[in-house]
CSV table of C-alpha atoms in Angstrom, one decimal:
chain,number,residue,atom,x,y,z
A,1473,MET,CA,0.0,-0.1,-0.1
A,1474,THR,CA,1.2,3.5,-0.9
A,1475,LYS,CA,2.8,5.3,2.1
A,1476,ILE,CA,1.0,8.7,2.8
A,1477,THR,CA,3.1,11.4,4.8
A,1478,LEU,CA,1.2,14.7,5.8
A,1479,HIS,CA,2.5,17.7,7.9
A,1480,ASN,CA,1.2,17.4,11.3
A,1481,THR,CA,0.7,21.1,12.8
A,1482,LYS,CA,0.7,19.6,16.3
A,1483,THR,CA,4.1,18.3,15.9
A,1484,ARG,CA,5.5,20.7,13.3
A,1485,GLN,CA,6.8,17.9,11.2
A,1486,LYS,CA,5.7,15.5,8.5
A,1487,GLU,CA,4.4,12.1,9.7
A,1488,ASP,CA,3.4,8.9,8.2
A,1489,LEU,CA,-0.3,8.1,8.2
A,1490,VAL,CA,-1.1,5.3,10.6
A,1491,PRO,CA,-4.8,4.9,10.9
A,1492,VAL,CA,-6.3,4.4,14.0
A,1493,LYS,CA,-8.2,1.4,12.6
A,1494,SER,CA,-6.3,-0.5,10.3
A,1495,GLY,CA,-7.1,0.0,6.7
A,1496,GLU,CA,-9.6,2.5,7.6
A,1497,VAL,CA,-9.1,6.5,7.6
A,1498,SER,CA,-11.4,9.1,9.2
A,1499,MET,CA,-11.1,12.9,8.5
A,1500,TYR,CA,-12.8,15.7,10.0
A,1501,VAL,CA,-12.7,19.2,8.3
A,1502,CYS,CA,-14.4,22.4,9.8
A,1503,GLY,CA,-17.0,23.6,7.6
A,1504,PRO,CA,-18.8,27.1,6.8
A,1505,THR,CA,-21.0,29.0,9.0
A,1506,VAL,CA,-24.3,29.2,6.8
A,1507,TYR,CA,-25.2,32.8,6.4
A,1508,ASP,CA,-23.9,33.8,3.2
A,1509,ARG,CA,-22.2,32.7,-0.1
A,1510,ALA,CA,-18.8,31.1,-0.2
A,1511,HIS,CA,-16.2,33.2,-0.8
A,1512,LEU,CA,-12.9,32.3,-2.9
A,1513,GLY,CA,-10.9,31.8,0.4
A,1514,ASN,CA,-13.8,29.6,1.7
A,1515,ALA,CA,-13.1,27.2,-1.5
A,1516,ARG,CA,-9.6,26.5,-0.8
A,1517,PRO,CA,-9.8,24.3,2.2
A,1518,VAL,CA,-12.8,22.7,0.4
A,1519,ILE,CA,-10.7,21.9,-2.8
A,1520,ILE,CA,-7.6,20.8,-0.7
A,1521,PHE,CA,-9.1,18.3,1.6
A,1522,ASP,CA,-11.3,16.8,-1.4
A,1523,THR,CA,-8.2,16.2,-3.1
A,1524,LEU,CA,-6.9,14.6,0.1
A,1525,PHE,CA,-10.1,12.5,0.3
A,1526,ARG,CA,-9.6,11.5,-3.4
A,1527,LEU,CA,-6.2,10.2,-2.4
A,1528,LEU,CA,-7.5,8.3,0.5
A,1529,ARG,CA,-10.2,6.8,-1.3
A,1530,HIS,CA,-7.8,5.6,-4.0
A,1531,VAL,CA,-5.0,4.1,-1.5
A,1532,TYR,CA,-7.6,2.6,1.0
A,1533,GLY,CA,-10.7,2.0,-1.3
A,1534,GLU,CA,-14.0,4.2,-1.0
A,1535,ALA,CA,-15.7,2.4,1.5
A,1536,ASN,CA,-12.9,2.5,4.1
A,1537,VAL,CA,-12.6,6.4,4.1
A,1538,THR,CA,-15.0,8.5,6.4
A,1539,TYR,CA,-14.9,12.2,5.7
A,1540,VAL,CA,-16.9,14.7,7.9
A,1541,ARG,CA,-17.3,18.3,7.1
A,1542,ASN,CA,-20.0,20.1,9.1
A,1543,PHE,CA,-22.2,23.2,8.8
A,1544,THR,CA,-22.6,25.7,11.7
A,1545,ASP,CA,-26.2,26.7,11.6
A,1546,VAL,CA,-26.6,28.3,14.7
A,1547,ASP,CA,-24.6,31.5,15.2
A,1548,ASP,CA,-24.9,35.2,15.9
A,1549,LYS,CA,-24.3,36.2,12.4
A,1550,ILE,CA,-27.1,34.0,11.3
A,1551,ASN,CA,-29.4,35.5,14.0
A,1552,ALA,CA,-28.3,39.0,12.7
A,1553,ARG,CA,-28.8,38.2,9.0
A,1554,ALA,CA,-32.5,36.9,9.9
A,1555,ALA,CA,-33.3,40.2,11.9
A,1556,GLU,CA,-31.9,42.2,8.7
A,1557,THR,CA,-33.8,40.3,6.2
A,1558,GLY,CA,-36.8,39.4,8.1
A,1559,GLN,CA,-36.5,35.8,7.0
A,1560,SER,CA,-36.6,32.7,9.4
A,1561,ILE,CA,-33.2,31.1,10.5
A,1562,ARG,CA,-34.0,28.1,9.1
A,1563,GLU,CA,-34.7,29.7,5.6
A,1564,ILE,CA,-31.4,31.2,5.7
A,1565,THR,CA,-29.3,28.4,6.8
A,1566,ASP,CA,-31.3,26.0,4.4
A,1567,GLY,CA,-30.9,28.3,1.4
A,1568,THR,CA,-27.3,29.0,2.2
A,1569,ILE,CA,-26.4,25.3,2.5
A,1570,GLY,CA,-28.0,24.7,-1.0
A,1571,LEU,CA,-26.2,27.5,-2.5
A,1572,TYR,CA,-22.8,26.4,-0.8
A,1573,LEU,CA,-23.2,22.7,-2.0
A,1574,SER,CA,-23.9,23.9,-5.6
A,1575,ASP,CA,-20.8,26.4,-5.7
A,1576,MET,CA,-18.6,23.5,-4.3
A,1577,ASP,CA,-20.2,21.1,-6.7
A,1578,ALA,CA,-19.0,23.5,-9.4
A,1579,VAL,CA,-15.4,23.3,-8.3
A,1580,GLY,CA,-15.7,19.5,-8.5
A,1581,ALA,CA,-15.7,18.9,-4.9
A,1582,LEU,CA,-17.3,15.5,-3.9
A,1583,HIS,CA,-19.8,15.3,-1.2
A,1584,PRO,CA,-18.2,14.1,2.2
A,1585,THR,CA,-19.4,11.0,4.0
A,1586,HIS,CA,-21.3,13.0,6.7
A,1587,MET,CA,-22.5,16.7,6.5
A,1588,PRO,CA,-23.7,17.3,10.0
A,1589,ARG,CA,-25.6,20.4,11.2
A,1590,ALA,CA,-24.8,21.7,14.6
A,1591,THR,CA,-28.2,21.9,15.3
A,1592,GLU,CA,-28.8,18.1,15.1
A,1593,TYR,CA,-26.2,17.5,17.7
A,1594,ILE,CA,-27.4,19.8,20.6
A,1595,ALA,CA,-27.7,16.9,23.0
A,1596,PRO,CA,-24.3,15.6,22.6
A,1597,MET,CA,-23.0,19.1,23.1
A,1598,VAL,CA,-24.9,19.7,26.4
A,1599,ALA,CA,-23.8,16.5,27.7
A,1600,MET,CA,-20.2,17.3,27.0
A,1601,SER,CA,-20.3,20.6,28.6
A,1602,ALA,CA,-22.0,19.1,31.8
A,1603,ASP,CA,-19.1,16.3,31.7
A,1604,LEU,CA,-16.6,19.0,31.8
A,1605,ILE,CA,-18.3,20.9,34.6
A,1606,ASP,CA,-18.4,17.5,36.5
A,1607,LYS,CA,-14.6,16.9,35.9
A,1608,GLY,CA,-13.7,20.5,37.0
A,1609,TYR,CA,-12.8,21.8,33.8
A,1610,ALA,CA,-15.7,24.2,33.2
A,1611,TYR,CA,-18.1,26.2,35.3
A,1612,GLU,CA,-21.6,27.6,35.2
A,1613,ALA,CA,-22.1,31.4,35.6
A,1614,GLU,CA,-25.0,33.5,34.8
A,1615,GLY,CA,-26.5,31.0,32.5
A,1616,HIS,CA,-23.4,30.5,30.7
A,1617,VAL,CA,-20.9,27.5,30.7
A,1618,LEU,CA,-17.4,28.3,30.4
A,1619,PHE,CA,-14.3,26.2,30.0
A,1620,ALA,CA,-11.4,27.2,32.5
A,1621,VAL,CA,-8.4,27.5,30.4
A,1622,GLU,CA,-6.0,27.4,33.5
A,1623,SER,CA,-7.5,23.8,34.3
A,1624,TYR,CA,-5.9,22.6,31.2
A,1625,ALA,CA,-1.9,22.6,31.5
A,1626,ASP,CA,-1.4,22.2,27.9
A,1627,TYR,CA,-3.7,25.2,26.8
A,1628,GLY,CA,-1.8,27.3,23.9
A,1629,LYS,CA,0.7,24.4,23.2
A,1630,PHE,CA,-1.0,23.7,19.9
A,1631,SER,CA,-0.8,27.3,18.7
A,1632,GLY,CA,2.6,27.8,20.4
A,1633,ARG,CA,1.2,30.7,22.6
A,1634,GLY,CA,1.2,31.2,26.6
A,1635,ILE,CA,-2.1,32.6,28.1
A,1636,ASP,CA,-0.6,35.9,28.8
A,1637,ASP,CA,0.5,36.2,25.4
A,1638,MET,CA,-3.1,35.4,24.2
A,1639,ILE,CA,-4.6,38.0,26.4
A,1640,ALA,CA,-2.2,40.7,25.1
A,1641,GLY,CA,-2.6,39.7,21.5
A,1642,SER,CA,-6.1,38.9,21.3
A,1643,ARG,CA,-9.4,40.7,21.5
A,1644,VAL,CA,-11.2,38.7,24.1
A,1645,GLU,CA,-14.7,39.2,25.5
A,1646,VAL,CA,-14.2,40.9,28.9
A,1647,ALA,CA,-17.1,39.6,31.1
A,1648,PRO,CA,-17.7,39.9,34.7
A,1649,TYR,CA,-18.9,36.2,35.0
A,1650,LYS,CA,-15.4,34.9,33.5
A,1651,ARG,CA,-12.8,33.7,35.9
A,1652,ASN,CA,-10.1,34.3,33.3
A,1653,PRO,CA,-10.3,36.6,30.3
A,1654,MET,CA,-9.6,33.7,28.1
A,1655,ASP,CA,-12.0,31.3,29.3
A,1656,PHE,CA,-14.3,30.5,26.2
A,1657,VAL,CA,-18.0,29.7,26.1
A,1658,LEU,CA,-19.4,26.3,25.8
A,1659,TRP,CA,-22.9,27.5,26.2
A,1660,LYS,CA,-24.7,30.9,26.4
A,1661,PRO,CA,-28.2,31.8,27.4
A,1662,SER,CA,-30.8,32.7,24.7
A,1663,ASP,CA,-33.4,35.4,25.0
A,1664,ALA,CA,-37.0,35.1,23.5
A,1665,ASP,CA,-35.9,36.4,20.1
A,1666,THR,CA,-32.8,33.8,19.9
A,1667,PRO,CA,-32.7,30.3,19.1
A,1668,GLY,CA,-32.6,28.2,22.1
A,1669,TRP,CA,-32.8,24.8,23.5
A,1670,ASP,CA,-33.4,23.5,27.1
A,1671,SER,CA,-30.3,22.6,29.1
A,1672,PRO,CA,-29.6,22.5,33.0
A,1673,TRP,CA,-28.6,26.0,32.8
A,1674,GLY,CA,-31.6,27.2,31.3
A,1675,LYS,CA,-32.9,27.9,27.6
A,1676,GLY,CA,-29.7,28.6,25.5
A,1677,ARG,CA,-27.2,27.8,22.8
A,1678,PRO,CA,-23.8,26.3,22.0
A,1679,GLY,CA,-20.7,28.3,21.9
A,1680,TRP,CA,-18.8,27.7,18.4
A,1681,HIS,CA,-16.1,25.5,19.7
A,1682,ILE,CA,-18.3,22.9,21.3
A,1683,GLU,CA,-20.0,21.7,18.2
A,1684,CYS,CA,-16.9,20.4,16.4
A,1685,SER,CA,-15.7,18.3,19.4
A,1686,ALA,CA,-19.2,16.9,20.0
A,1687,MET,CA,-19.8,16.2,16.3
A,1688,ALA,CA,-16.6,14.7,15.8
A,1689,HIS,CA,-17.0,12.4,18.9
A,1690,GLU,CA,-20.4,11.2,17.8
A,1691,LEU,CA,-19.3,10.5,14.2
A,1692,LEU,CA,-15.8,9.4,14.3
A,1693,GLY,CA,-15.4,8.1,17.9
A,1694,GLU,CA,-12.7,8.6,20.7
A,1695,SER,CA,-9.8,9.1,18.3
A,1696,PHE,CA,-9.6,9.8,14.5
A,1697,ASP,CA,-7.0,10.4,11.9
A,1698,ILE,CA,-7.0,13.7,10.5
A,1699,HIS,CA,-8.5,17.1,11.4
A,1700,GLY,CA,-8.2,20.0,8.7
A,1701,GLY,CA,-9.1,23.6,8.3
A,1702,GLY,CA,-7.6,26.8,7.6
A,1703,ASN,CA,-4.7,28.1,9.5
A,1704,ASP,CA,-6.9,30.9,10.7
A,1705,LEU,CA,-8.6,28.2,12.8
A,1706,MET,CA,-5.5,27.1,14.8
A,1707,PHE,CA,-6.4,29.9,17.5
A,1708,PRO,CA,-8.7,30.1,19.1
A,1709,HIS,CA,-11.0,27.5,17.2
A,1710,HIS,CA,-8.8,24.3,17.2
A,1711,GLU,CA,-6.9,25.3,20.3
A,1712,ASN,CA,-10.0,25.1,22.1
A,1713,GLU,CA,-11.4,22.1,20.6
A,1714,ILE,CA,-8.1,20.0,21.6
A,1715,ALA,CA,-8.6,21.6,25.2
A,1716,GLN,CA,-12.3,20.6,25.6
A,1717,SER,CA,-12.0,17.2,23.9
A,1718,LYS,CA,-9.0,16.1,25.7
A,1719,CYS,CA,-10.4,17.1,29.3
A,1720,ALA,CA,-13.6,15.2,28.2
A,1721,GLY,CA,-11.3,12.1,27.9
A,1722,HIS,CA,-11.0,12.0,24.2
A,1723,ASP,CA,-7.7,11.3,22.2
A,1724,PHE,CA,-9.3,13.5,19.4
A,1725,ALA,CA,-7.3,14.0,16.2
A,1726,ASN,CA,-3.7,12.4,15.6
A,1727,ILE,CA,-3.0,14.6,12.6
A,1728,TRP,CA,-3.6,18.3,12.3
A,1729,MET,CA,-3.7,19.8,8.7
A,1730,HIS,CA,-3.9,23.7,8.0
A,1731,ASN,CA,-4.1,25.4,4.7
A,1732,GLU,CA,-2.5,29.0,4.3
A,1733,MET,CA,-4.7,31.7,3.3
A,1734,LEU,CA,-5.6,33.3,0.0
A,1735,GLN,CA,-4.6,36.4,-1.7
A,1736,VAL,CA,-5.8,38.3,-5.1
A,1737,GLU,CA,-3.1,39.8,-7.1
A,1738,GLY,CA,-0.8,39.8,-4.3
A,1739,LYS,CA,-3.1,41.6,-1.6
A,1740,LYS,CA,-5.2,40.1,1.0
A,1741,MET,CA,-8.8,39.7,-0.2
A,1742,SER,CA,-11.1,42.5,1.2
A,1743,LYS,CA,-14.1,44.3,0.5
A,1744,SER,CA,-12.3,47.6,1.1
A,1745,LEU,CA,-9.8,46.8,-1.8
A,1746,GLY,CA,-12.3,46.1,-4.2
A,1747,ASN,CA,-10.7,42.7,-4.7
A,1748,PHE,CA,-13.3,40.3,-2.8
A,1749,PHE,CA,-15.4,38.1,-4.6
A,1750,THR,CA,-17.3,35.0,-4.0
A,1751,VAL,CA,-16.9,31.6,-6.0
A,1752,ARG,CA,-20.4,32.5,-7.7
A,1753,ASP,CA,-19.1,35.8,-8.7
A,1754,LEU,CA,-16.5,34.1,-10.7
A,1755,LEU,CA,-18.9,31.3,-12.3
A,1756,ASP,CA,-21.1,34.0,-13.2
A,1757,GLN,CA,-18.2,35.9,-14.9
A,1758,GLY,CA,-17.5,32.8,-16.9
A,1759,VAL,CA,-14.8,31.4,-15.2
A,1760,PRO,CA,-15.2,27.4,-15.1
A,1761,GLY,CA,-15.0,25.8,-11.7
A,1762,GLU,CA,-12.5,23.5,-13.3
A,1763,VAL,CA,-10.2,26.3,-13.8
A,1764,ILE,CA,-10.8,27.6,-10.2
A,1765,ARG,CA,-10.0,24.3,-8.8
A,1766,PHE,CA,-6.7,24.1,-11.1
A,1767,VAL,CA,-5.5,27.3,-9.9
A,1768,MET,CA,-6.0,26.2,-6.3
A,1769,LEU,CA,-4.1,23.2,-6.9
A,1770,SER,CA,-1.1,24.9,-8.5
A,1771,THR,CA,0.3,26.1,-5.1
A,1772,HIS,CA,1.0,23.6,-2.1
A,1773,TYR,CA,-1.5,23.9,0.5
A,1774,ARG,CA,0.8,25.1,3.2
A,1775,LYS,CA,1.8,28.2,1.0
A,1776,PRO,CA,0.1,31.4,0.3
A,1777,MET,CA,-2.3,31.1,-2.6
A,1778,ASP,CA,-2.2,34.0,-5.0
A,1779,TRP,CA,-5.1,34.3,-7.2
A,1780,THR,CA,-4.2,36.4,-10.4
A,1781,GLU,CA,-5.8,36.8,-13.7
A,1782,LYS,CA,-2.6,35.5,-15.3
A,1783,LYS,CA,-2.8,32.1,-13.4
A,1784,ARG,CA,-6.4,32.0,-14.3
A,1785,GLU,CA,-5.6,32.5,-18.0
A,1786,GLU,CA,-2.8,29.9,-18.0
A,1787,ALA,CA,-4.9,27.5,-16.1
A,1788,GLU,CA,-7.6,27.7,-18.7
A,1789,LYS,CA,-5.3,27.4,-21.6
A,1790,THR,CA,-3.7,24.2,-20.2
A,1791,LEU,CA,-7.1,22.8,-19.4
A,1792,ARG,CA,-8.3,23.3,-22.8
A,1793,LYS,CA,-5.1,21.8,-24.3
A,1794,TRP,CA,-5.4,18.6,-22.0
A,1795,ARG,CA,-9.2,18.3,-22.5
A,1796,LEU,CA,-8.6,18.0,-26.5
A,1797,LEU,CA,-5.9,15.5,-25.8
A,1798,VAL,CA,-7.8,13.1,-23.6
A,1799,GLU,CA,-11.2,13.5,-25.6
A,1800,ASN,CA,-12.7,10.0,-26.0
A,1801,VAL,CA,-9.8,8.6,-24.1
A,1802,ASP,CA,-10.2,6.1,-21.2
A,1803,GLY,CA,-7.9,6.5,-18.1
A,1804,SER,CA,-5.7,3.3,-17.7
A,1805,TYR,CA,-3.9,3.8,-14.3
A,1806,VAL,CA,-2.4,6.5,-12.2
A,1807,PRO,CA,1.3,6.9,-12.7
A,1808,GLN,CA,3.3,6.0,-9.9
A,1809,ASP,CA,5.2,9.3,-9.7
A,1810,ILE,CA,1.9,11.3,-9.8
A,1811,LEU,CA,0.8,8.9,-6.7
A,1812,LEU,CA,4.0,9.6,-4.8
A,1813,SER,CA,3.7,13.2,-5.4
A,1814,LEU,CA,0.4,13.5,-3.9
A,1815,SER,CA,1.3,11.1,-0.9
A,1816,ASP,CA,4.2,13.6,0.0
A,1817,ASP,CA,2.1,15.8,1.9
A,1818,LEU,CA,-0.4,16.3,-0.7
A,1819,ASN,CA,2.0,18.0,-3.1
A,1820,THR,CA,-0.5,18.9,-5.8
A,1821,ALA,CA,1.7,21.5,-7.4
A,1822,GLY,CA,4.2,18.9,-8.1
A,1823,ALA,CA,1.5,16.6,-9.6
A,1824,LEU,CA,0.4,19.2,-12.0
A,1825,THR,CA,3.9,19.6,-13.2
A,1826,LEU,CA,4.2,15.9,-13.9
A,1827,MET,CA,0.9,16.1,-15.8
A,1828,HIS,CA,2.5,18.7,-17.9
A,1829,LYS,CA,5.2,16.1,-18.8
A,1830,LEU,CA,2.6,13.4,-19.5
A,1831,ALA,CA,0.9,15.8,-21.9
A,1832,ASN,CA,4.0,16.6,-23.7
A,1833,ASP,CA,5.1,13.2,-23.9
A,1834,GLY,CA,1.5,12.0,-25.5
A,1835,ASN,CA,0.7,9.9,-22.6
A,1836,VAL,CA,-2.9,10.7,-22.7
A,1837,ALA,CA,-4.6,7.7,-20.9
A,1838,GLU,CA,-2.2,8.4,-17.8
A,1839,LEU,CA,-3.1,12.1,-18.3
A,1840,LYS,CA,-6.8,11.2,-17.9
A,1841,SER,CA,-6.3,8.8,-14.9
A,1842,ALA,CA,-3.9,11.6,-13.1
A,1843,GLY,CA,-6.6,14.3,-13.5
A,1844,ALA,CA,-9.4,12.1,-12.0
A,1845,LEU,CA,-7.3,11.8,-8.6
A,1846,LEU,CA,-6.8,15.7,-8.5
A,1847,GLY,CA,-10.7,16.2,-9.6
A,1848,LEU,CA,-9.7,17.3,-13.1
A,1849,LEU,CA,-10.7,16.5,-16.6
A,1850,GLY,CA,-13.6,14.4,-15.7
A,1851,ASP,CA,-16.7,14.2,-17.9
A,1852,GLU,CA,-18.9,15.9,-15.4
A,1853,MET,CA,-16.5,19.0,-15.4
A,1854,GLY,CA,-16.1,19.2,-19.1
A,1855,ALA,CA,-19.3,21.2,-20.5
A,1856,TRP,CA,-17.5,24.4,-20.1
A,1857,ILE,CA,-15.2,23.4,-23.1
A,1858,ASP,CA,-18.0,23.3,-25.5
A,1859,LYS,CA,-18.4,26.7,-27.3
A,1860,GLY,CA,-20.1,26.0,-30.2
A,1861,ALA,CA,-18.6,22.5,-30.8
A,1862,VAL,CA,-16.2,23.8,-33.5
A,1863,ASP,CA,-14.0,21.4,-35.1
A,1864,LEU,CA,-10.8,23.2,-35.3
A,1865,SER,CA,-9.4,20.1,-37.5
A,1866,VAL,CA,-11.2,21.9,-40.6
A,1867,PHE,CA,-9.0,24.8,-40.2
A,1868,SER,CA,-5.8,22.9,-39.6
A,1869,GLU,CA,-6.3,21.3,-43.0
A,1870,LYS,CA,-7.2,24.8,-44.3
A,1871,LEU,CA,-4.0,26.2,-42.9
A,1872,GLY,CA,-1.9,23.3,-44.1
A,1873,ASN,CA,-3.3,23.9,-47.6
A,1874,ALA,CA,-2.6,27.6,-47.6
A,1875,ARG,CA,0.9,27.0,-46.5
A,1876,GLU,CA,1.6,24.7,-49.4
A,1877,LYS,CA,0.2,27.2,-51.8
A,1878,ALA,CA,2.4,30.0,-50.2
A,1879,MET,CA,5.5,27.8,-50.5
A,1880,GLN,CA,4.8,27.1,-54.1
A,1881,SER,CA,3.7,31.0,-55.2
A,1882,LYS,CA,5.9,32.6,-52.4
A,1883,ASP,CA,2.8,34.8,-51.6
A,1884,PHE,CA,2.2,34.4,-48.0
A,1885,SER,CA,-0.6,37.0,-47.9
A,1886,ALA,CA,-3.6,34.4,-47.9
A,1887,LEU,CA,-1.7,32.3,-45.3
A,1888,ASP,CA,-1.0,35.3,-43.0
A,1889,ALA,CA,-4.5,36.6,-43.3
A,1890,LEU,CA,-6.0,33.1,-42.1
A,1891,LYS,CA,-3.6,32.9,-39.3
A,1892,ARG,CA,-4.3,36.5,-38.2
A,1893,ALA,CA,-8.0,35.7,-38.3
A,1894,LEU,CA,-7.6,32.5,-36.1
A,1895,THR,CA,-5.8,34.5,-33.8
A,1896,GLU,CA,-8.3,37.1,-33.4
A,1897,ALA,CA,-10.8,34.4,-32.7
A,1898,GLY,CA,-8.9,33.3,-29.6
A,1899,VAL,CA,-7.0,30.2,-31.5
A,1900,GLU,CA,-3.3,29.8,-30.8
A,1901,VAL,CA,-1.5,28.7,-34.1
A,1902,ARG,CA,1.3,26.2,-33.7
A,1903,MET,CA,2.9,25.6,-37.0
A,1904,SER,CA,5.7,23.2,-37.7
A,1905,LYS,CA,7.3,21.3,-40.6
A,1906,GLU,CA,5.6,18.2,-39.5
A,1907,ALA,CA,2.1,19.4,-38.4
A,1908,VAL,CA,-0.3,22.3,-37.7
A,1909,GLU,CA,-1.7,22.5,-34.2
A,1910,LEU,CA,-4.6,24.8,-33.3
A,1911,LEU,CA,-5.6,25.4,-29.6
A,1912,PRO,CA,-8.4,27.4,-28.3
A,1913,THR,CA,-7.5,29.8,-25.6
A,1914,SER,CA,-9.4,31.7,-23.0
A,1915,THR,CA,-10.6,34.4,-25.4
A,1916,PHE,CA,-11.8,31.6,-28.0
A,1917,ASP,CA,-15.0,32.8,-29.8
A,1918,PRO,CA,-16.2,30.4,-32.5
A,1919,SER,CA,-18.7,32.9,-34.1
A,1920,LYS,CA,-15.4,34.6,-35.4
A,1921,LEU,CA,-14.6,31.7,-37.4
A,1922,GLU,CA,-17.9,31.4,-39.3
A,1923,GLY,CA,-16.7,33.6,-42.3
A,1924,LEU,CA,-13.7,31.6,-42.8
A,1925,LEU,CA,-15.1,28.3,-43.9
């Protein structure tokens, strides 16, 4: 079996993946808070961990991989959106989940094995909070349940911070009922206008961090293999998950993986800079989901990802070329070097480099198989390539004939005019002594070719 090594944030080094249950792999990834559409940065962890999911299924078998990605559907941002729009909370969360899945489908993400909603696991959250109180790690105050960070000696070890440093460097909620400013909420009271559930501490709702610990325990057990998310979640979310889960007696995750953040044209994505956009914005602008996926995979997940127009254009050009090559081709097997690249801490950028070589060497069946492992070149993602179903081979033949005539007559005006027309239609013209190759680019407009036939 192929050995997979992954960088473990917890130990700051690469480690071999050794499943808790032999032959089976379990993975939990923090999902979205469902009150608005997914922006481009939200798509990065989805694509990264979807690619890891595909690799794990390839190595261990589909039936032996369990992937959980949650939906946070109880949150103050959702409550605010409901008050702002007049919609019910359920309408907002149901609608946003539908839009999210549609957008992630468009970038080729498989559905995880389980997609739990936080509101479906309130009872386990209440039970875990009560257990932490009983064990002396949490306390009740004014209808709140708070985790006492000083009760857990390793608090801050995961993110590499001391409690005093955290207080100095973080905006913490100052509340008179807290014993320590860093104590975090497991449960909080709800008023008549806020969603709430019965609990030993009165009507209330869970804090953010407790939901992932409770759902991971319910669906994956005391211990599981991989926990993933963006590196912005390392503190406080993942630090707090570890603290409460460990104190509840759960071994929790063995390997922690974090992707770096996304930039746009070298700058942090921000509405104030005018470079903030959602996945749907790009799709509506005509950027294919497969192109979004390719650009995301072209940078290693532990490096900052810079989305640029140049990268988008290059990705579309490459995918058009590859799709022409693999058209009507059945994949054979995934080349070992592709598998080894992905198995080495999910080196997708290296795998794409190897795919370029497969394309250049004419190994199209292997190219198709390699693409499938990365979620590329599949038939279900190929509709975007069809812009009028123009057969460029007709123009290749026409260009070849024009060249022959030009060579005989020494008059190249007709040949140059045809090449110019093809270029203006968004077709890259490659001519050699042996062949004429025409490749559609991102600006390909088949309507401009109609007068050339």
